[in-house]
Amino acid sequence: VLDCPVQISKDGIPFCASSINLIDSTTVAQSGFSNLTTVVPEIKAGSGIYTFSLAWKDIEGLTCK
């Protein structure tokens, strides 16, 4: 059994990631995308940089924490 939470990028590409908030699992906050922080109270209290804010080509270039 493979358990994989599926997220969707801005350009509609599905991929496995543990969290919709890229700050939780990548170094996106230290990247050129740090200005994309958004508050979506239905998803998380506080701000985040979400998978639906970046295209897959941008996400795949991020470094895991």
The first five atom37 places (N, CA, C, CB, O) and aatype in JSON, in Angstrom:
{
  "aatype": [19, 10, 3, 4, 14, 19, 5, 9, 15, 11, 3, 7, 9, 14, 13, 4, 0, 15, 15, 9, 2, 10, 9, 3, 15, 16, 16, 19, 0, 5, 15, 7, 13, 15, 2, 10, 16, 16, 19, 19, 14, 6, 9, 11, 0, 7, 15, 7, 9, 18, 16, 13, 15, 10, 0, 17, 11, 3, 9, 6, 7, 10, 16, 4, 11],
  "atom_mask": [
    [1, 1, 1, 1, 1],
    [1, 1, 1, 1, 1],
    [1, 1, 1, 1, 1],
    [1, 1, 1, 1, 1],
    [1, 1, 1, 1, 1],
    [1, 1, 1, 1, 1],
    [1, 1, 1, 1, 1],
    [1, 1, 1, 1, 1],
    [1, 1, 1, 1, 1],
    [1, 1, 1, 1, 1],
    [1, 1, 1, 1, 1],
    [1, 1, 1, 0, 1],
    [1, 1, 1, 1, 1],
    [1, 1, 1, 1, 1],
    [1, 1, 1, 1, 1],
    [1, 1, 1, 1, 1],
    [1, 1, 1, 1, 1],
    [1, 1, 1, 1, 1],
    [1, 1, 1, 1, 1],
    [1, 1, 1, 1, 1],
    [1, 1, 1, 1, 1],
    [1, 1, 1, 1, 1],
    [1, 1, 1, 1, 1],
    [1, 1, 1, 1, 1],
    [1, 1, 1, 1, 1],
    [1, 1, 1, 1, 1],
    [1, 1, 1, 1, 1],
    [1, 1, 1, 1, 1],
    [1, 1, 1, 1, 1],
    [1, 1, 1, 1, 1],
    [1, 1, 1, 1, 1],
    [1, 1, 1, 0, 1],
    [1, 1, 1, 1, 1],
    [1, 1, 1, 1, 1],
    [1, 1, 1, 1, 1],
    [1, 1, 1, 1, 1],
    [1, 1, 1, 1, 1],
    [1, 1, 1, 1, 1],
    [1, 1, 1, 1, 1],
    [1, 1, 1, 1, 1],
    [1, 1, 1, 1, 1],
    [1, 1, 1, 1, 1],
    [1, 1, 1, 1, 1],
    [1, 1, 1, 1, 1],
    [1, 1, 1, 1, 1],
    [1, 1, 1, 0, 1],
    [1, 1, 1, 1, 1],
    [1, 1, 1, 0, 1],
    [1, 1, 1, 1, 1],
    [1, 1, 1, 1, 1],
    [1, 1, 1, 1, 1],
    [1, 1, 1, 1, 1],
    [1, 1, 1, 1, 1],
    [1, 1, 1, 1, 1],
    [1, 1, 1, 1, 1],
    [1, 1, 1, 1, 1],
    [1, 1, 1, 1, 1],
    [1, 1, 1, 1, 1],
    [1, 1, 1, 1, 1],
    [1, 1, 1, 1, 1],
    [1, 1, 1, 0, 1],
    [1, 1, 1, 1, 1],
    [1, 1, 1, 1, 1],
    [1, 1, 1, 1, 1],
    [1, 1, 1, 1, 1]
  ],
  "atom_positions": [
    [[0.84, -1.16, 0.0], [0.0, 0.0, 0.0], [0.89, 1.23, 0.0], [-0.96, -0.01, 1.21], [1.83, 1.35, 0.8]],
    [[0.6, 2.13, -0.88], [1.33, 3.39, -0.97], [0.36, 4.51, -0.61], [1.94, 3.61, -2.4], [-0.65, 4.71, -1.29]],
    [[0.67, 5.24, 0.45], [-0.18, 6.35, 0.89], [0.5, 7.64, 0.46], [-0.42, 6.32, 2.44], [1.59, 7.96, 0.94]],
    [[-0.14, 8.38, -0.43], [0.48, 9.57, -1.01], [-0.55, 10.69, -1.1], [1.07, 9.27, -2.4], [-1.43, 10.65, -1.96]],
    [[-0.45, 11.71, -0.22], [-1.35, 12.86, -0.37], [-1.05, 13.58, -1.69], [-1.19, 13.83, 0.83], [0.09, 13.95, -1.94]],
    [[-2.06, 13.77, -2.5], [-1.87, 14.39, -3.81], [-2.21, 15.88, -3.73], [-2.75, 13.69, -4.88], [-3.26, 16.26, -3.23]],
    [[-1.3, 16.69, -4.23], [-1.49, 18.14, -4.33], [-1.53, 18.49, -5.81], [-0.34, 18.94, -3.58], [-1.14, 17.69, -6.66]],
    [[-2.0, 19.7, -6.13], [-2.09, 20.14, -7.52], [-1.35, 21.46, -7.66], [-3.58, 20.3, -7.96], [-1.53, 22.38, -6.87]],
    [[-0.5, 21.54, -8.68], [0.23, 22.78, -8.95], [-0.68, 23.78, -9.68], [1.51, 22.5, -9.79], [-1.78, 23.44, -10.11]],
    [[-0.2, 25.0, -9.82], [-0.95, 26.06, -10.49], [-1.34, 25.68, -11.92], [-0.14, 27.36, -10.51], [-2.4, 26.05, -12.41]],
    [[-0.46, 24.93, -12.58], [-0.72, 24.52, -13.96], [-1.42, 23.16, -14.06], [0.57, 24.49, -14.73], [-1.45, 22.56, -15.13]],
    [[-1.97, 22.67, -12.93], [-2.79, 21.47, -12.95], [-2.06, 20.15, -12.89], [0.0, 0.0, 0.0], [-2.66, 19.11, -13.18]],
    [[-0.8, 20.14, -12.53], [-0.02, 18.91, -12.46], [-0.2, 18.3, -11.06], [1.49, 19.19, -12.77], [0.11, 18.96, -10.07]],
    [[-0.69, 17.05, -10.96], [-0.79, 16.4, -9.65], [0.57, 15.84, -9.24], [-1.86, 15.28, -9.69], [1.33, 15.36, -10.08]],
    [[0.86, 15.89, -7.95], [2.11, 15.34, -7.42], [1.92, 15.0, -5.95], [3.29, 16.34, -7.61], [1.02, 15.53, -5.29]],
    [[2.76, 14.13, -5.44], [2.7, 13.73, -4.04], [3.48, 14.72, -3.18], [3.26, 12.3, -3.85], [4.63, 15.05, -3.48]],
    [[2.84, 15.19, -2.12], [3.48, 16.08, -1.15], [2.72, 15.96, 0.16], [3.51, 17.56, -1.65], [1.5, 15.8, 0.17]],
    [[3.45, 16.03, 1.25], [2.83, 15.83, 2.56], [1.93, 16.99, 2.98], [3.89, 15.63, 3.59], [1.06, 16.81, 3.83]],
    [[2.14, 18.17, 2.39], [1.37, 19.35, 2.79], [1.09, 20.23, 1.58], [2.11, 20.14, 3.87], [1.91, 20.33, 0.67]],
    [[-0.07, 20.87, 1.58], [-0.39, 21.84, 0.53], [0.43, 23.12, 0.7], [-1.9, 22.17, 0.55], [0.62, 23.87, -0.26]],
    [[0.92, 23.35, 1.91], [1.74, 24.53, 2.2], [3.21, 24.16, 1.98], [1.51, 25.05, 3.65], [3.77, 23.37, 2.74]],
    [[3.82, 24.72, 0.97], [5.2, 24.38, 0.63], [6.2, 24.82, 1.69], [5.56, 25.0, -0.69], [7.31, 24.3, 1.74]],
    [[5.83, 25.77, 2.54], [6.71, 26.2, 3.62], [6.97, 25.04, 4.59], [6.1, 27.41, 4.38], [8.04, 24.97, 5.2]],
    [[5.99, 24.15, 4.74], [6.12, 23.03, 5.68], [7.18, 22.02, 5.26], [4.8, 22.34, 5.82], [7.79, 21.38, 6.12]],
    [[7.42, 21.87, 3.97], [8.29, 20.78, 3.52], [9.44, 21.2, 2.6], [7.47, 19.76, 2.83], [10.27, 20.36, 2.24]],
    [[9.5, 22.47, 2.22], [10.57, 22.92, 1.31], [11.19, 24.21, 1.82], [10.01, 23.12, -0.12], [10.76, 24.78, 2.83]],
    [[12.2, 24.67, 1.12], [12.87, 25.93, 1.46], [12.3, 27.09, 0.64], [14.38, 25.8, 1.22], [13.01, 28.06, 0.37]],
    [[11.04, 27.0, 0.24], [10.41, 28.02, -0.61], [10.47, 29.41, 0.04], [8.95, 27.64, -0.89], [10.56, 30.41, -0.67]],
    [[10.43, 29.48, 1.36], [10.45, 30.79, 2.05], [11.77, 31.5, 1.86], [10.17, 30.6, 3.54], [11.84, 32.72, 2.01]],
    [[12.83, 30.77, 1.54], [14.14, 31.37, 1.3], [14.43, 31.52, -0.2], [15.23, 30.53, 1.95], [15.56, 31.82, -0.59]],
    [[13.42, 31.32, -1.01], [13.6, 31.39, -2.46], [13.05, 32.69, -3.03], [12.92, 30.19, -3.14], [12.58, 33.55, -2.28]],
    [[13.11, 32.83, -4.31], [12.54, 33.98, -5.0], [11.02, 34.02, -4.96], [0.0, 0.0, 0.0], [10.41, 35.0, -5.38]],
    [[10.4, 32.95, -4.45], [8.95, 32.88, -4.36], [8.43, 33.32, -2.99], [8.48, 31.47, -4.65], [7.24, 33.21, -2.71]],
    [[9.31, 33.81, -2.14], [8.92, 34.18, -0.78], [7.86, 35.28, -0.75], [10.13, 34.63, 0.01], [7.16, 35.44, 0.25]],
    [[7.74, 36.04, -1.83], [6.73, 37.11, -1.89], [5.33, 36.57, -2.2], [7.13, 38.13, -2.95], [4.39, 37.36, -2.28]],
    [[5.18, 35.28, -2.38], [3.87, 34.69, -2.71], [3.11, 34.2, -1.47], [4.06, 33.53, -3.67], [2.14, 33.46, -1.6]],
    [[3.54, 34.61, -0.29], [2.81, 34.19, 0.91], [1.38, 34.71, 0.85], [3.51, 34.68, 2.19], [1.13, 35.85, 0.46]],
    [[0.47, 33.87, 1.25], [-0.97, 34.16, 1.2], [-1.61, 33.63, 2.47], [-1.63, 33.53, -0.06], [-1.17, 32.63, 3.03]],
    [[-2.66, 34.29, 2.92], [-3.45, 33.8, 4.04], [-4.73, 33.19, 3.47], [-3.75, 34.93, 5.08], [-5.52, 33.88, 2.82]],
    [[-4.93, 31.91, 3.73], [-6.15, 31.2, 3.34], [-6.67, 30.54, 4.62], [-5.89, 30.13, 2.16], [-6.29, 29.41, 4.92]],
    [[-7.53, 31.24, 5.38], [-7.95, 30.73, 6.69], [-8.65, 29.36, 6.63], [-8.86, 31.72, 7.33], [-8.64, 28.63, 7.62]],
    [[-9.26, 29.02, 5.5], [-9.91, 27.72, 5.37], [-8.9, 26.57, 5.31], [-10.79, 27.7, 4.12], [-9.25, 25.42, 5.54]],
    [[-7.65, 26.9, 4.99], [-6.61, 25.88, 4.88], [-5.72, 25.87, 6.11], [-5.76, 26.12, 3.63], [-5.44, 24.81, 6.68]],
    [[-5.26, 27.06, 6.54], [-4.31, 27.13, 7.65], [-4.38, 28.51, 8.29], [-2.87, 26.82, 7.16], [-4.51, 29.52, 7.61]],
    [[-4.28, 28.53, 9.62], [-4.16, 29.8, 10.32], [-2.77, 30.35, 10.03], [-4.39, 29.64, 11.89], [-1.79, 29.61, 10.11]],
    [[-2.67, 31.59, 9.69], [-1.38, 32.17, 9.32], [-1.15, 32.08, 7.83], [0.0, 0.0, 0.0], [-2.01, 31.63, 7.07]],
    [[0.01, 32.51, 7.41], [0.3, 32.57, 5.98], [1.03, 31.33, 5.5], [1.12, 33.8, 5.66], [1.59, 30.57, 6.29]],
    [[1.0, 31.14, 4.19], [1.69, 30.02, 3.58], [1.96, 30.31, 2.11], [0.0, 0.0, 0.0], [1.44, 31.28, 1.54]],
    [[2.76, 29.47, 1.52], [2.98, 29.49, 0.07], [2.48, 28.14, -0.41], [4.53, 29.75, -0.32], [3.1, 27.11, -0.16]],
    [[1.36, 28.16, -1.1], [0.62, 26.95, -1.4], [0.97, 26.37, -2.76], [-0.85, 27.21, -1.32], [1.4, 27.08, -3.67]],
    [[0.76, 25.06, -2.88], [1.1, 24.37, -4.13], [0.36, 24.96, -5.32], [0.77, 22.88, -4.01], [0.89, 24.97, -6.43]],
    [[-0.85, 25.46, -5.1], [-1.63, 26.02, -6.21], [-1.15, 27.41, -6.63], [-3.09, 26.08, -5.83], [-1.71, 28.0, -7.56]],
    [[-0.13, 27.93, -5.96], [0.43, 29.24, -6.31], [1.62, 29.15, -7.26], [0.84, 29.98, -5.05], [2.04, 30.16, -7.83]],
    [[2.18, 27.96, -7.41], [3.38, 27.77, -8.25], [3.14, 26.73, -9.32], [4.57, 27.37, -7.39], [2.4, 25.77, -9.11]],
    [[3.75, 26.91, -10.47], [3.72, 25.92, -11.54], [4.64, 24.76, -11.15], [4.14, 26.55, -12.91], [5.55, 24.91, -10.34]],
    [[4.39, 23.6, -11.75], [5.19, 22.42, -11.44], [6.68, 22.66, -11.67], [4.72, 21.24, -12.26], [7.5, 22.21, -10.88]],
    [[7.04, 23.36, -12.75], [8.47, 23.59, -13.03], [9.14, 24.37, -11.9], [8.64, 24.36, -14.36], [10.34, 24.21, -11.66]],
    [[8.37, 25.21, -11.21], [8.91, 25.95, -10.06], [9.0, 25.07, -8.82], [8.04, 27.18, -9.77], [9.98, 25.14, -8.07]],
    [[8.0, 24.26, -8.61], [7.97, 23.39, -7.43], [9.07, 22.35, -7.49], [6.61, 22.7, -7.3], [9.75, 22.09, -6.49]],
    [[9.27, 21.74, -8.67], [10.28, 20.69, -8.77], [11.69, 21.22, -8.57], [10.18, 20.0, -10.11], [12.6, 20.44, -8.31]],
    [[11.88, 22.52, -8.68], [13.2, 23.11, -8.45], [13.46, 23.47, -7.0], [0.0, 0.0, 0.0], [14.56, 23.91, -6.66]],
    [[12.46, 23.29, -6.12], [12.65, 23.61, -4.7], [13.43, 22.51, -3.99], [11.28, 23.82, -4.01], [13.48, 21.37, -4.46]],
    [[14.04, 22.85, -2.89], [14.79, 21.9, -2.07], [13.94, 21.47, -0.89], [16.14, 22.51, -1.59], [13.29, 22.29, -0.25]],
    [[13.95, 20.17, -0.6], [13.24, 19.66, 0.57], [13.96, 20.1, 1.84], [13.13, 18.11, 0.53], [15.17, 20.3, 1.85]],
    [[13.17, 20.26, 2.91], [13.76, 20.59, 4.21], [14.4, 19.35, 4.79], [12.71, 21.16, 5.18], [14.96, 19.41, 5.89]]
  ]
}
